[in-house]
Amino acid sequence: MALIKKKKNGSGFKMQKIRENIDLFLREKVKISANTLLGFTPFWNVLFVMLLIILASQHSCGGRFERFSAGEVAPYDIVSPFDFEIPDEKRTTERREEARRNSIDVYSYDSRKAERFISSLNIITDELSLLPPEQVSIPSATDREHTPSLDRILSRLPKDVTIYQIQALRKVSQDEKALKSIILDLSRIVNRKIVTSKASLPEGKRIIIKYYHERKEEIVNDFNGIIDLSDVEIATGNSVDKLTHIARKEKEAVAALIFRMVDANLNYDLSESVRRQDEAARNVPPVVEKFPKGSIIIRKGDQFTPNTLNILELIDRRRPARFDAAELLGFVLIFVFLIFFLWRYDIYHQKGFKKVSHLHALMVSCIIVTAIIARGIIWIANSVADDLNFPFNQAESYYFLIPVAAGAMLITLLANARIATTFSIFTSFVFGVLTGWNLHFMLYSLISSFAAIYGITQYKERTALLKTGFIVGVVNVLSIVALVSVQEKIGDTQSLFLNILNGFIGGALFVPLLVSFLLPILERLFAILTDIRLLELSNLNNPLLRSFALKVPGSYNHSLILGSIAEAAAEAVNANPLFCRVAAYYHDIGKMSKPDYFVENQMGGYNPHEKLSANISILILISHVKEGIKLAKEHGLPQQIIDIIPQHHGTRLITFFYEKAKKKVDRNVPEPDENAFRYPGPKPQTKEAAIFMLADAVEAAARTIENPTPARIKEMINKISRDIVLDGQLDQCDLTFTDLEKITSSLVKSLSAMYHRRINYPGYDFDHIPPKTTVEEIA
């Protein structure tokens, strides 16, 4: 059973290795295909020309009016190129307000109020007629006691009536004939249309009377049939005044009580009136100003006004899209010239300076991506601005939201500032074309791009993008103010504030967001290693470095020391110090496969090479390069760091085991092949790889010096560097003898600081501790 289980485990391990090899093979195939496409220059040239022609044609650049400023005198008559209408918002607003004013007021008529009044009056008089006089009296302030009948009567009357008025009404209710006469008169009065005051009716206008219970309405022109509460009060007094059996004072009390019970049945309906006013305003069609084709918009010698400039801008925006052969030819020539000179610059840079991986494809990609984003923002601005109010209806204000500096920042991070400066000049022309040959926006994009280049080269920490974005935002604001001043439009403060706000948002927010999104994609696609990526890899808590520290602590400690001295040496020759420090952390990760076979990890003093032949030992040592490359690819390390793993050894001879092999060779057997005891290479291809080779060799040798004085360290470094040069290890990199001198001086300084001799502490002679002496006895 144990044997079967072992076989299963072995077959599972083989399947896993096969899958890993297949994945690695597929990744390499994809990588090769991507490199082939990225290096195919004709494809990128054609893509550049075709896409930019499509993007530029969407803006209808041809035939646009010149740019004029408010107050400027028209140099010639400007006529409409086609039939054109623009909305007149001022006149439309005036007409809609007039429609509101002319809307007929609505009054609600409740015909049942008269019935309720007569019914309530009959009930009150009937109940009062049945009450004895002593029950209708004035109670004391502390003892208000009424009969249930009086309470019912009081609940139907207004709250502030007096007992005297109730007693007077009781007298009237005792006379059935007189009461009937009064109710008949009141019935005729309250069945008319009653308003609170006739003065509230609109003078000289009509009203709509909406019948509350009958669901009908009528328009009333004559208000003679309408009375108000003052008319009701007079009519009530006249009716009660006919009574002869009660005193004058009692008549007045009864008339006042009855009048208090009457309410207006025709009232102004505010909500319905407002609704109809709004409906009337909505039904007013927008007023448009028509400009037939050929009509004069402004005559020669007249001054441009904001309204005239707005008309010209609207005509430009609504100009029918046309793309004739002449315009097509013009665009083709412009963009062919641009891509030709961009391509020639790429060739010049690759020959004369440090090469950048697929530089032409990188620059074309950044231009195309930023141009597409710019075209999208322009389209949205032109589509939305017409429906907004001033100053938000000016589409050009939103062009400042375009993250024009994003491309320059990306090129600076992925290549260098020199290339980014040239890139900015090309992209400024592209943005100028996309914005309708706008010279001021072309200058704005150039200044913004230069600000991004300056900002991103000043910062090397993780917050570089945010800091640079803020710098770009501030520069955008200042450049907008400068350009507006040149155009003499500084008086338009609302538009200026909107432009400034959009420019700051476009630089401080949109540029860092776009760069942070595109940077990892372009890093992976073009296999470019940026300082930001290096900062991420420098985190010692990432899983690979933590595993490296746990499995091979000696090699890990050596890597940290090597990173420090290699970084200082790189600074001395203007190489990339951050790259040297980070690459040092990973250069020996292949030793994790067999850590005990490397002397820095042999903590117990046991050396497994003592029982192995030199040929086997050399295979184990060299294998850590292959294992390191494989492990680095599995963890997705950048190719530049992977290249350091074999190049820092180059094709150097492993002298110790070569001499060991030579000692054991018999006289009749030929000496071992020196090439079999060399690393497979390649030799260092860059300054950074050469620095690694020198630093790695001298750091290991410095540990063997018994008395590491600066003079001895310098002598050791000079000897090792001389051997490396004579061995031809530095023939394939761009390192000069001046650089070599600076590197050796830096290494002497760094190693002398690390391995300097310290004074002996009194009582502590660690080289002559008696065998039986314990640490406690020393203390």
PDB file of N, CA, C and O in Angstrom, residues 350-373:
ATOM      1  N   GLN A 350      16.838  55.651 -30.399  1.00  0.00           N
ATOM      2  CA  GLN A 350      17.282  54.281 -30.155  1.00  0.00           C
ATOM      3  C   GLN A 350      18.743  54.080 -30.542  1.00  0.00           C
ATOM      4  O   GLN A 350      19.440  53.263 -29.955  1.00  0.00           O
ATOM      5  N   LYS A 351      19.224  54.844 -31.525  1.00  0.00           N
ATOM      6  CA  LYS A 351      20.624  54.734 -31.925  1.00  0.00           C
ATOM      7  C   LYS A 351      21.554  55.528 -31.020  1.00  0.00           C
ATOM      8  O   LYS A 351      22.649  55.082 -30.687  1.00  0.00           O
ATOM      9  N   GLY A 352      21.119  56.731 -30.642  1.00  0.00           N
ATOM     10  CA  GLY A 352      22.015  57.632 -29.937  1.00  0.00           C
ATOM     11  C   GLY A 352      21.965  57.559 -28.435  1.00  0.00           C
ATOM     12  O   GLY A 352      22.884  58.035 -27.757  1.00  0.00           O
ATOM     13  N   PHE A 353      20.908  56.966 -27.875  1.00  0.00           N
ATOM     14  CA  PHE A 353      20.747  56.934 -26.426  1.00  0.00           C
ATOM     15  C   PHE A 353      20.369  55.518 -25.982  1.00  0.00           C
ATOM     16  O   PHE A 353      20.322  54.589 -26.791  1.00  0.00           O
ATOM     17  N   LYS A 354      20.064  55.421 -24.707  1.00  0.00           N
ATOM     18  CA  LYS A 354      19.685  54.119 -24.162  1.00  0.00           C
ATOM     19  C   LYS A 354      18.381  53.644 -24.795  1.00  0.00           C
ATOM     20  O   LYS A 354      17.401  54.382 -24.865  1.00  0.00           O
ATOM     21  N   LYS A 355      18.390  52.413 -25.279  1.00  0.00           N
ATOM     22  CA  LYS A 355      17.216  51.897 -25.983  1.00  0.00           C
ATOM     23  C   LYS A 355      16.036  51.691 -25.036  1.00  0.00           C
ATOM     24  O   LYS A 355      16.210  51.320 -23.885  1.00  0.00           O
ATOM     25  N   VAL A 356      14.851  51.946 -25.574  1.00  0.00           N
ATOM     26  CA  VAL A 356      13.599  51.716 -24.849  1.00  0.00           C
ATOM     27  C   VAL A 356      12.811  50.662 -25.608  1.00  0.00           C
ATOM     28  O   VAL A 356      12.661  50.741 -26.836  1.00  0.00           O
ATOM     29  N   SER A 357      12.305  49.693 -24.898  1.00  0.00           N
ATOM     30  CA  SER A 357      11.612  48.576 -25.533  1.00  0.00           C
ATOM     31  C   SER A 357      10.390  49.049 -26.315  1.00  0.00           C
ATOM     32  O   SER A 357       9.497  49.701 -25.760  1.00  0.00           O
ATOM     33  N   HIS A 358      10.386  48.756 -27.638  1.00  0.00           N
ATOM     34  CA  HIS A 358       9.249  49.078 -28.520  1.00  0.00           C
ATOM     35  C   HIS A 358       8.812  50.531 -28.348  1.00  0.00           C
ATOM     36  O   HIS A 358       7.629  50.827 -28.122  1.00  0.00           O
ATOM     37  N   LEU A 359       9.748  51.439 -28.474  1.00  0.00           N
ATOM     38  CA  LEU A 359       9.479  52.862 -28.230  1.00  0.00           C
ATOM     39  C   LEU A 359       8.399  53.407 -29.161  1.00  0.00           C
ATOM     40  O   LEU A 359       7.509  54.146 -28.739  1.00  0.00           O
ATOM     41  N   HIS A 360       8.484  53.075 -30.457  1.00  0.00           N
ATOM     42  CA  HIS A 360       7.526  53.630 -31.421  1.00  0.00           C
ATOM     43  C   HIS A 360       6.104  53.178 -31.098  1.00  0.00           C
ATOM     44  O   HIS A 360       5.168  53.998 -31.093  1.00  0.00           O
ATOM     45  N   ALA A 361       5.927  51.903 -30.841  1.00  0.00           N
ATOM     46  CA  ALA A 361       4.595  51.391 -30.493  1.00  0.00           C
ATOM     47  C   ALA A 361       4.087  52.025 -29.203  1.00  0.00           C
ATOM     48  O   ALA A 361       2.894  52.324 -29.072  1.00  0.00           O
ATOM     49  N   LEU A 362       4.986  52.262 -28.257  1.00  0.00           N
ATOM     50  CA  LEU A 362       4.592  52.876 -26.979  1.00  0.00           C
ATOM     51  C   LEU A 362       4.086  54.298 -27.199  1.00  0.00           C
ATOM     52  O   LEU A 362       3.024  54.682 -26.676  1.00  0.00           O
ATOM     53  N   MET A 363       4.814  55.095 -27.974  1.00  0.00           N
ATOM     54  CA  MET A 363       4.411  56.483 -28.188  1.00  0.00           C
ATOM     55  C   MET A 363       3.110  56.568 -28.984  1.00  0.00           C
ATOM     56  O   MET A 363       2.216  57.370 -28.668  1.00  0.00           O
ATOM     57  N   VAL A 364       2.977  55.744 -30.003  1.00  0.00           N
ATOM     58  CA  VAL A 364       1.735  55.741 -30.798  1.00  0.00           C
ATOM     59  C   VAL A 364       0.555  55.318 -29.936  1.00  0.00           C
ATOM     60  O   VAL A 364      -0.533  55.913 -30.012  1.00  0.00           O
ATOM     61  N   SER A 365       0.742  54.309 -29.093  1.00  0.00           N
ATOM     62  CA  SER A 365      -0.350  53.844 -28.223  1.00  0.00           C
ATOM     63  C   SER A 365      -0.816  54.945 -27.281  1.00  0.00           C
ATOM     64  O   SER A 365      -2.020  55.159 -27.100  1.00  0.00           O
ATOM     65  N   CYS A 366       0.128  55.656 -26.680  1.00  0.00           N
ATOM     66  CA  CYS A 366      -0.246  56.724 -25.744  1.00  0.00           C
ATOM     67  C   CYS A 366      -0.968  57.862 -26.453  1.00  0.00           C
ATOM     68  O   CYS A 366      -1.935  58.421 -25.926  1.00  0.00           O
ATOM     69  N   ILE A 367      -0.523  58.213 -27.658  1.00  0.00           N
ATOM     70  CA  ILE A 367      -1.201  59.276 -28.414  1.00  0.00           C
ATOM     71  C   ILE A 367      -2.624  58.856 -28.760  1.00  0.00           C
ATOM     72  O   ILE A 367      -3.576  59.625 -28.605  1.00  0.00           O
ATOM     73  N   ILE A 368      -2.792  57.620 -29.221  1.00  0.00           N
ATOM     74  CA  ILE A 368      -4.114  57.149 -29.637  1.00  0.00           C
ATOM     75  C   ILE A 368      -5.070  57.090 -28.450  1.00  0.00           C
ATOM     76  O   ILE A 368      -6.232  57.531 -28.530  1.00  0.00           O
ATOM     77  N   VAL A 369      -4.609  56.553 -27.315  1.00  0.00           N
ATOM     78  CA  VAL A 369      -5.481  56.430 -26.143  1.00  0.00           C
ATOM     79  C   VAL A 369      -5.935  57.802 -25.650  1.00  0.00           C
ATOM     80  O   VAL A 369      -7.124  58.037 -25.401  1.00  0.00           O
ATOM     81  N   THR A 370      -4.992  58.728 -25.514  1.00  0.00           N
ATOM     82  CA  THR A 370      -5.359  60.065 -25.034  1.00  0.00           C
ATOM     83  C   THR A 370      -6.228  60.796 -26.055  1.00  0.00           C
ATOM     84  O   THR A 370      -7.109  61.578 -25.685  1.00  0.00           O
ATOM     85  N   ALA A 371      -6.003  60.567 -27.354  1.00  0.00           N
ATOM     86  CA  ALA A 371      -6.835  61.199 -28.384  1.00  0.00           C
ATOM     87  C   ALA A 371      -8.263  60.672 -28.338  1.00  0.00           C
ATOM     88  O   ALA A 371      -9.231  61.442 -28.499  1.00  0.00           O
ATOM     89  N   ILE A 372      -8.434  59.378 -28.110  1.00  0.00           N
ATOM     90  CA  ILE A 372      -9.783  58.807 -28.000  1.00  0.00           C
ATOM     91  C   ILE A 372     -10.512  59.383 -26.796  1.00  0.00           C
ATOM     92  O   ILE A 372     -11.700  59.742 -26.876  1.00  0.00           O
ATOM     93  N   ILE A 373      -9.814  59.489 -25.656  1.00  0.00           N
ATOM     94  CA  ILE A 373     -10.436  60.078 -24.461  1.00  0.00           C
ATOM     95  C   ILE A 373     -10.802  61.539 -24.721  1.00  0.00           C
ATOM     96  O   ILE A 373     -11.890  61.999 -24.338  1.00  0.00           O
TER      97      ILE A 373
END
